Amino acid sequence: MQNPTRAICAAALLFAAEAVGLSGVLSVAYISSARAQEEYLPTQKDFVGKWKLNGGAIRPPRDMKEAPTPEQEAAANEFQQTVTAFYGAFDYLEITADGRYNFHQPGDPNSGACVWCGTWSFSNSSAWLKLDTAPRLDIYAKDGDMQMTYTAEPTEKSKYAWLVFGWTKAE
């Protein structure tokens, strides 16, 4: 009696697998493996180096409850242009292994002169510049570009939460 029961269970299992689609079962395993390979958690050393600004955009803040108004988007766009011009005035952003960052001016002889500099820290796979707007730097792929977003508002009317900047490794 046990053998017929096993045969029925095995047949039911095969029937269920066929109903779901054996190829679907196999592709689920393949997709998770591919996603695991795509995911990248940068280390502190991945942020060290010289970075050049490669662009900027606006994105409504993640905690925004309603769709942005055209006025909000226009104000954020205008502010983004101002901040892009500010970053664009620097040759590059240098992040050093000893926890410092420095935005170098054009022609700066790498003397270490600090025009706009400070310290940074690393946590939750991100680099954080010590500024009142708490810029967060993220790298999403090995040897990829860096994205800068702001996580704090220095004033209630600030538009920093809308800004996103891209940086490419210069060396």
GROMACS .gro file of C-alpha atoms in nm:
model
  171
    1MET     CA    1   0.000   0.000   0.000
    2GLN     CA    2   0.293   0.238   0.062
    3ASN     CA    3   0.425   0.213  -0.294
    4PRO     CA    4   0.095   0.320  -0.460
    5THR     CA    5   0.074   0.613  -0.215
    6ARG     CA    6   0.427   0.720  -0.300
    7ALA     CA    7   0.353   0.686  -0.670
    8ILE     CA    8   0.041   0.902  -0.634
    9CYS     CA    9   0.234   1.166  -0.434
   10ALA     CA   10   0.516   1.168  -0.688
   11ALA     CA   11   0.270   1.196  -0.976
   12ALA     CA   12   0.084   1.479  -0.799
   13LEU     CA   13   0.411   1.660  -0.739
   14LEU     CA   14   0.515   1.622  -1.103
   15PHE     CA   15   0.170   1.734  -1.216
   16ALA     CA   16   0.192   2.044  -0.991
   17ALA     CA   17   0.541   2.123  -1.116
   18GLU     CA   18   0.419   2.091  -1.477
   19ALA     CA   19   0.115   2.308  -1.403
   20VAL     CA   20   0.336   2.581  -1.258
   21GLY     CA   21   0.582   2.526  -1.535
   22LEU     CA   22   0.916   2.363  -1.467
   23SER     CA   23   1.088   2.632  -1.669
   24GLY     CA   24   0.930   2.894  -1.441
   25VAL     CA   25   1.073   2.718  -1.137
   26LEU     CA   26   1.418   2.708  -1.294
   27SER     CA   27   1.405   3.070  -1.406
   28VAL     CA   28   1.323   3.187  -1.054
   29ALA     CA   29   1.647   3.033  -0.929
   30TYR     CA   30   1.836   3.185  -1.224
   31ILE     CA   31   1.690   3.534  -1.166
   32SER     CA   32   1.779   3.539  -0.798
   33SER     CA   33   2.134   3.436  -0.882
   34ALA     CA   34   2.160   3.710  -1.147
   35ARG     CA   35   2.020   3.971  -0.911
   36ALA     CA   36   2.267   3.867  -0.644
   37GLN     CA   37   2.548   3.927  -0.894
   38GLU     CA   38   2.406   4.267  -0.993
   39GLU     CA   39   2.367   4.395  -0.638
   40TYR     CA   40   2.670   4.588  -0.524
   41LEU     CA   41   2.742   4.709  -0.175
   42PRO     CA   42   3.036   4.948  -0.196
   43THR     CA   43   3.305   4.963   0.066
   44GLN     CA   44   3.462   5.276   0.208
   45LYS     CA   45   3.758   5.252  -0.031
   46ASP     CA   46   3.526   5.265  -0.336
   47PHE     CA   47   3.455   5.632  -0.262
   48VAL     CA   48   3.821   5.732  -0.230
   49GLY     CA   49   3.956   5.920  -0.530
   50LYS     CA   50   3.884   6.214  -0.756
   51TRP     CA   51   3.532   6.261  -0.895
   52LYS     CA   52   3.409   6.492  -1.171
   53LEU     CA   53   3.054   6.624  -1.189
   54ASN     CA   54   2.871   6.460  -1.480
   55GLY     CA   55   2.520   6.601  -1.438
   56GLY     CA   56   2.232   6.685  -1.214
   57ALA     CA   57   1.857   6.640  -1.200
   58ILE     CA   58   1.561   6.697  -0.974
   59ARG     CA   59   1.346   6.429  -0.814
   60PRO     CA   60   1.048   6.495  -0.586
   61PRO     CA   61   1.137   6.406  -0.226
   62ARG     CA   62   1.050   6.048  -0.133
   63ASP     CA   63   0.836   6.159   0.159
   64MET     CA   64   0.621   6.391  -0.054
   65LYS     CA   65   0.257   6.291   0.002
   66GLU     CA   66   0.102   6.453  -0.307
   67ALA     CA   67   0.215   6.509  -0.663
   68PRO     CA   68   0.438   6.815  -0.694
   69THR     CA   69   0.284   7.134  -0.823
   70PRO     CA   70   0.426   7.301  -1.133
   71GLU     CA   71   0.549   7.583  -0.907
   72GLN     CA   72   0.738   7.339  -0.684
   73GLU     CA   73   0.900   7.172  -0.984
   74ALA     CA   74   0.995   7.508  -1.138
   75ALA     CA   75   1.149   7.628  -0.810
   76ALA     CA   76   1.341   7.300  -0.771
   77ASN     CA   77   1.464   7.321  -1.132
   78GLU     CA   78   1.585   7.676  -1.079
   79PHE     CA   79   1.761   7.580  -0.754
   80GLN     CA   80   1.917   7.276  -0.922
   81GLN     CA   81   2.069   7.502  -1.189
   82THR     CA   82   2.218   7.723  -0.917
   83VAL     CA   83   2.371   7.430  -0.730
   84THR     CA   84   2.496   7.272  -1.054
   85ALA     CA   85   2.673   7.600  -1.140
   86PHE     CA   86   2.828   7.595  -0.791
   87TYR     CA   87   2.961   7.238  -0.827
   88GLY     CA   88   3.060   7.307  -1.187
   89ALA     CA   89   3.296   7.582  -1.067
   90PHE     CA   90   3.520   7.313  -0.915
   91ASP     CA   91   3.760   7.092  -1.111
   92TYR     CA   92   3.678   6.783  -0.908
   93LEU     CA   93   3.574   6.644  -0.572
   94GLU     CA   94   3.852   6.459  -0.394
   95ILE     CA   95   3.767   6.204  -0.127
   96THR     CA   96   4.063   6.078   0.073
   97ALA     CA   97   4.105   5.757   0.271
   98ASP     CA   98   4.173   5.951   0.591
   99GLY     CA   99   3.813   6.080   0.603
  100ARG     CA  100   3.848   6.417   0.430
  101TYR     CA  101   3.689   6.561   0.118
  102ASN     CA  102   3.785   6.870  -0.084
  103PHE     CA  103   3.623   7.040  -0.381
  104HIS     CA  104   3.925   7.160  -0.583
  105GLN     CA  105   3.916   7.479  -0.788
  106PRO     CA  106   4.036   7.487  -1.150
  107GLY     CA  107   4.414   7.498  -1.165
  108ASP     CA  108   4.451   7.396  -0.802
  109PRO     CA  109   4.803   7.251  -0.774
  110ASN     CA  110   4.684   6.972  -0.542
  111SER     CA  111   4.855   7.153  -0.259
  112GLY     CA  112   4.580   7.048  -0.023
  113ALA     CA  113   4.447   7.403  -0.007
  114CYS     CA  114   4.096   7.388   0.128
  115VAL     CA  115   3.843   7.595  -0.064
  116TRP     CA  116   3.535   7.397   0.027
  117CYS     CA  117   3.626   7.091   0.229
  118GLY     CA  118   3.548   6.890   0.538
  119THR     CA  119   3.520   6.537   0.666
  120TRP     CA  120   3.313   6.241   0.562
  121SER     CA  121   3.203   5.914   0.718
  122PHE     CA  122   3.092   5.576   0.590
  123SER     CA  123   2.781   5.388   0.701
  124ASN     CA  124   2.507   5.178   0.541
  125SER     CA  125   2.715   5.137   0.223
  126SER     CA  126   2.715   5.515   0.167
  127ALA     CA  127   2.959   5.799   0.217
  128TRP     CA  128   2.821   6.100   0.407
  129LEU     CA  129   2.971   6.448   0.374
  130LYS     CA  130   2.963   6.639   0.703
  131LEU     CA  131   2.749   6.937   0.595
  132ASP     CA  132   2.419   7.076   0.723
  133THR     CA  133   2.242   6.924   0.419
  134ALA     CA  134   2.395   6.578   0.488
  135PRO     CA  135   2.485   6.483   0.130
  136ARG     CA  136   2.475   6.107   0.081
  137LEU     CA  137   2.699   5.948  -0.181
  138ASP     CA  138   2.605   5.610  -0.327
  139ILE     CA  139   2.768   5.379  -0.580
  140TYR     CA  140   2.533   5.123  -0.732
  141ALA     CA  141   2.771   4.917  -0.947
  142LYS     CA  142   3.134   4.814  -0.921
  143ASP     CA  143   3.352   5.084  -1.077
  144GLY     CA  144   3.036   5.284  -1.144
  145ASP     CA  145   2.940   5.646  -1.110
  146MET     CA  146   2.851   5.800  -0.778
  147GLN     CA  147   2.516   5.962  -0.700
  148MET     CA  148   2.479   6.245  -0.450
  149THR     CA  149   2.147   6.312  -0.279
  150TYR     CA  150   2.067   6.530   0.019
  151THR     CA  151   1.906   6.388   0.331
  152ALA     CA  152   1.862   6.699   0.545
  153GLU     CA  153   1.702   7.039   0.499
  154PRO     CA  154   1.894   7.335   0.643
  155THR     CA  155   1.576   7.545   0.632
  156GLU     CA  156   1.206   7.468   0.608
  157LYS     CA  157   1.184   7.618   0.258
  158SER     CA  158   1.493   7.440   0.123
  159LYS     CA  159   1.485   7.258  -0.209
  160TYR     CA  160   1.788   7.035  -0.140
  161ALA     CA  161   1.573   6.724  -0.103
  162TRP     CA  162   1.488   6.754  -0.476
  163LEU     CA  163   1.849   6.747  -0.597
  164VAL     CA  164   2.041   6.453  -0.741
  165PHE     CA  165   2.394   6.484  -0.881
  166GLY     CA  166   2.605   6.233  -1.071
  167TRP     CA  167   2.984   6.205  -1.035
  168THR     CA  168   3.225   6.002  -1.246
  169LYS     CA  169   3.560   5.873  -1.120
  170ALA     CA  170   3.834   6.095  -1.264
  171GLU     CA  171   4.127   5.863  -1.204
   0.00000   0.00000   0.00000
